[in-house]
Amino acid sequence: MPSAARVMHEQLPLRVHGVNLRIASVRREGSGDPVVLLHGFGTSKEDYLDITHRHEFAGRRFLAYDAPGCGATECADLGAIDLPFLVDTARAVLERAGIGRFHVVAHSTGALTALLLAHSEPGRVLSFVNIKGVLAPEDCVLSREALNHRDPGEFLFGLAERTRESSCYGGGLYAANLPSKVRRGAVSPFFRSMVEQADHGSLLRKFLSLPCPRMYLYGEQCAGLSYLPLLDANGVELAEIPHSGQLPMYSNPVAMWRQIAEFHARQLIPSARR
């Protein structure tokens, strides 16, 4: 296999806000502007590794990593994990990888991290696929409920257990993965920061103001989100994935990747010609 096509798993030692990290990352070198993939809270970089099997992305450079508090990444102070910390971690990872401008694909809370980064540095993001990202208070019902409990981490893990028997697509797989993919100590500070952003961070306005092409991708069980008409009216491409809910990468990955590939084909090809 040519070296440019090799998928490399790495541990990146970083220091962010005075906290030591070992970021578990996976990347591939290649042509064109890179694709940066950010997972949601309670999942991991492996959610995106099917990109290596998609012929539409053959030969393209990409980077994914486990956020602090999740997956195989090590964080010396879980109490430090709030959104500013995650945004600056993303900056540090991108700098270490030598990535300037990029296309972003991000899910849930990873999409919130990507949004705050894109809003602060809009010239860096060439396109944005937002997979059921946090954009409004209605996206934080469960995290808000968790913060009312003495131990939000305990509440989250209990909720995941109940999710195994729910009607939510992908809920059982999410519940099974959660104990190995989330550090309990990260739940409370992160949820507090996320709810604060959802309530007071003008997230919808920030997303709509981004100058890059944007897609909002969601499962059919999320089709009742109140802000979908507003996104549509403001030039955001909507992509509803059938037979899925919050986690289309678990329930209907073929349809999800098809939508992402078609969106990227309209963005990546022109950028490769510039």
XYZ file of N, CA and C in Angstrom, residues 5-112:
324
model
N -1.475 6.363 1.431
C -2.782 5.775 1.700
C -2.841 5.069 3.045
N -1.737 5.016 3.767
C -1.712 4.314 5.050
C -2.552 5.052 6.086
N -3.316 4.293 6.858
C -4.073 4.847 7.978
C -3.202 4.706 9.219
N -2.925 5.829 9.872
C -1.992 5.840 11.005
C -2.726 6.156 12.301
N -2.567 5.285 13.296
C -3.099 5.495 14.636
C -1.964 6.029 15.503
N -2.221 7.142 16.184
C -1.157 7.805 16.936
C -1.650 8.272 18.303
N -0.705 8.441 19.213
C -0.949 9.076 20.507
C -0.193 10.404 20.515
N -0.925 11.516 20.648
C -0.316 12.844 20.567
C -0.235 13.459 21.957
N 0.966 13.625 22.517
C 1.075 14.315 23.806
C 0.886 15.819 23.623
N -0.067 16.379 24.336
C -0.361 17.809 24.254
C -0.572 18.357 25.659
N -0.482 19.672 25.748
C -0.801 20.355 27.011
C -1.744 21.503 26.676
N -2.966 21.458 27.217
C -3.999 22.448 26.932
C -4.519 23.001 28.249
N -4.531 24.321 28.397
C -4.982 24.975 29.629
C -4.249 24.418 30.848
N -2.982 24.054 30.655
C -2.184 23.517 31.748
C -2.452 22.066 32.078
N -3.238 21.370 31.268
C -3.608 19.975 31.508
C -2.886 19.082 30.501
N -2.278 18.023 30.985
C -1.591 17.084 30.106
C -2.593 16.137 29.455
N -2.428 15.949 28.137
C -3.293 15.071 27.355
C -2.444 14.110 26.534
N -3.010 12.939 26.278
C -2.493 12.044 25.240
C -3.667 11.742 24.322
N -3.682 12.423 23.187
C -4.809 12.351 22.260
C -4.664 11.123 21.364
N -5.662 10.246 21.412
C -5.697 9.091 20.512
C -6.286 9.545 19.180
N -5.495 9.458 18.121
C -5.929 9.979 16.827
C -5.729 8.941 15.733
N -6.419 9.160 14.631
C -6.227 8.346 13.435
C -6.248 9.291 12.249
N -5.320 9.089 11.323
C -5.234 9.999 10.191
C -4.709 9.261 8.967
N -4.919 9.903 7.842
C -4.351 9.425 6.584
C -3.896 10.633 5.797
N -2.720 10.561 5.241
C -2.261 11.608 4.340
C -2.914 11.409 2.984
N -2.884 12.445 2.167
C -3.492 12.320 0.854
C -3.570 13.662 0.163
N -4.394 13.715 -0.858
C -4.497 14.908 -1.689
C -5.639 15.797 -1.228
N -5.607 17.047 -1.675
C -6.707 17.969 -1.416
C -6.753 18.451 0.025
N -7.759 19.273 0.294
C -7.943 19.792 1.650
C -8.448 18.672 2.558
N -7.940 18.596 3.790
C -8.293 17.473 4.658
C -9.724 17.540 5.168
N -10.223 16.364 5.546
C -11.507 16.239 6.222
C -11.221 15.963 7.690
N -11.753 16.790 8.585
C -11.595 16.618 10.027
C -12.921 16.125 10.591
N -12.878 15.029 11.345
C -14.086 14.368 11.823
C -14.106 14.382 13.350
N -15.149 14.967 13.934
C -15.266 15.080 15.387
C -16.485 14.290 15.855
N -16.270 13.380 16.792
C -17.351 12.536 17.297
C -18.125 13.238 18.407
N -19.255 12.666 18.777
C -20.078 13.214 19.848
C -19.710 12.650 21.213
N -20.313 13.224 22.259
C -20.019 12.784 23.617
C -20.559 11.371 23.827
N -19.679 10.486 24.281
C -20.094 9.109 24.501
C -19.816 8.190 23.337
N -19.236 8.738 22.271
C -18.838 7.900 21.145
C -17.332 8.093 20.936
N -16.823 7.782 19.761
C -15.371 7.845 19.572
C -15.030 8.003 18.097
N -13.754 8.172 17.840
C -13.261 8.379 16.477
C -13.623 7.227 15.557
N -13.802 6.018 16.128
C -14.116 4.853 15.302
C -15.450 4.988 14.577
N -16.312 5.905 15.036
C -17.579 6.159 14.341
C -17.351 6.521 12.875
N -16.166 7.033 12.565
C -15.919 7.591 11.238
C -14.979 6.762 10.366
N -14.497 5.639 10.868
C -13.463 4.934 10.111
C -13.972 4.285 8.836
N -15.297 4.246 8.640
C -15.801 3.775 7.347
C -15.381 4.692 6.205
N -14.892 5.879 6.527
C -14.403 6.763 5.467
C -13.293 6.091 4.676
N -12.578 5.165 5.314
C -11.481 4.476 4.620
C -12.003 3.493 3.577
N -13.307 3.151 3.643
C -13.893 2.208 2.692
C -14.733 2.896 1.620
N -14.871 4.205 1.716
C -15.703 4.931 0.759
C -14.847 5.354 -0.425
N -15.219 4.857 -1.614
C -14.410 5.175 -2.784
C -14.425 6.668 -3.090
N -15.499 7.372 -2.653
C -15.572 8.814 -2.922
C -14.470 9.584 -2.192
N -13.950 9.015 -1.104
C -12.907 9.687 -0.334
C -11.540 9.029 -0.512
N -11.432 8.134 -1.479
C -10.159 7.447 -1.702
C -9.055 8.466 -1.986
N -7.966 8.319 -1.262
C -6.826 9.202 -1.484
C -6.912 10.543 -0.797
N -7.998 10.812 -0.099
C -8.131 12.116 0.558
C -7.544 12.064 1.961
N -7.009 13.172 2.362
C -6.454 13.304 3.696
C -7.575 13.452 4.717
N -7.467 12.762 5.863
C -8.454 12.947 6.918
C -7.793 12.809 8.284
N -8.484 13.312 9.300
C -8.036 13.225 10.692
C -9.251 13.076 11.583
N -9.202 12.119 12.509
C -10.211 11.986 13.558
C -9.469 11.707 14.861
N -10.072 12.095 15.981
C -9.424 11.829 17.271
C -10.479 11.720 18.359
N -10.097 11.049 19.446
C -10.969 10.940 20.611
C -10.845 12.207 21.447
N -11.976 12.855 21.695
C -11.979 14.067 22.520
C -11.601 13.728 23.957
N -11.013 14.656 24.691
C -10.749 14.422 26.107
C -12.019 13.984 26.845
N -11.864 12.969 27.685
C -13.000 12.412 28.402
C -13.663 11.264 27.688
N -13.225 10.978 26.449
C -13.860 9.935 25.641
C -12.813 9.018 25.021
N -13.250 7.813 24.676
C -12.427 6.891 23.919
C -11.102 6.582 24.592
N -10.051 6.519 23.798
C -8.735 6.128 24.288
C -7.857 7.318 24.656
N -8.388 8.524 24.564
C -7.612 9.708 24.943
C -7.472 9.789 26.459
N -6.282 10.155 26.918
C -6.007 10.316 28.347
C -5.987 11.796 28.700
N -6.635 12.140 29.821
C -6.704 13.529 30.279
C -6.409 13.559 31.761
N -5.411 14.369 32.166
C -4.969 14.386 33.557
C -5.954 15.073 34.494
N -6.881 15.880 33.966
C -7.849 16.593 34.803
C -9.199 16.602 34.111
N -10.042 15.625 34.443
C -11.351 15.529 33.793
C -12.244 16.714 34.132
N -12.035 17.323 35.268
C -12.842 18.472 35.666
C -12.608 19.698 34.817
N -11.550 19.684 34.003
C -11.236 20.836 33.145
C -11.982 20.795 31.817
N -12.711 19.710 31.550
C -13.281 19.505 30.219
C -14.590 20.279 30.061
N -14.455 21.475 29.527
C -15.627 22.255 29.118
C -15.447 22.615 27.644
N -16.363 23.376 27.094
C -16.281 23.646 25.660
C -15.066 24.486 25.255
N -14.705 25.534 25.990
C -13.466 26.238 25.620
C -12.252 25.313 25.619
N -12.207 24.388 26.567
C -11.109 23.422 26.611
C -11.115 22.529 25.372
N -12.296 22.063 24.971
C -12.390 21.188 23.802
C -12.050 21.934 22.507
N -12.462 23.192 22.420
C -12.131 23.980 21.230
C -10.621 24.188 21.139
N -9.983 24.513 22.262
C -8.539 24.721 22.228
C -7.788 23.412 22.024
N -8.367 22.295 22.481
C -7.781 20.993 22.175
C -7.823 20.743 20.670
N -8.971 21.060 20.041
C -9.071 20.900 18.591
C -8.015 21.741 17.877
N -7.831 22.971 18.328
C -6.808 23.829 17.712
C -5.423 23.197 17.842
N -5.133 22.660 19.028
C -3.816 22.071 19.264
C -3.605 20.832 18.402
N -4.639 20.007 18.254
C -4.530 18.813 17.413
C -4.317 19.211 15.955
N -5.064 20.194 15.488
C -4.908 20.654 14.103
C -3.509 21.227 13.867
N -3.016 21.976 14.828
C -1.666 22.537 14.683
C -0.632 21.422 14.626
N -0.770 20.432 15.516
C 0.182 19.315 15.515
C 0.150 18.571 14.174
N -1.043 18.464 13.585
C -1.191 17.759 12.313
C -0.837 18.623 11.109
N -0.562 19.899 11.332
C -0.228 20.788 10.228
C -1.407 21.103 9.330
N -2.611 21.165 9.923
C -3.827 21.420 9.152
C -4.241 22.876 9.318
N -4.363 23.579 8.208
C -4.844 24.952 8.221
C -6.321 25.007 7.903
N -6.651 24.922 6.610
C -8.051 24.931 6.180
C -8.534 23.492 6.015
N -9.811 23.258 6.303
C -10.296 21.884 6.291
C -11.812 21.859 6.125
N -12.312 20.681 5.731
C -13.734 20.372 5.730
C -14.035 19.643 7.032
N -15.127 19.976 7.687
C -15.447 19.331 8.958
C -16.716 18.493 8.825
N -16.671 17.299 9.417
C -17.831 16.437 9.603
C -17.885 16.157 11.095
N -18.985 16.537 11.750
C -19.009 16.445 13.203
C -20.403 16.099 13.707
N -20.431 15.302 14.763
C -21.683 14.779 15.305
C -21.942 15.330 16.704
N -23.193 15.692 16.979
C -23.677 15.983 18.327
C -22.806 17.045 19.007
N -22.212 16.702 20.148
C -21.396 17.673 20.872
C -20.083 17.969 20.149
N -19.613 17.026 19.330
C -18.454 17.331 18.497
C -18.769 18.417 17.497
N -20.021 18.429 17.009
C -20.447 19.493 16.103
C -20.501 20.836 16.815
N -20.810 20.815 18.115
C -20.798 22.061 18.887
C -19.371 22.578 19.025
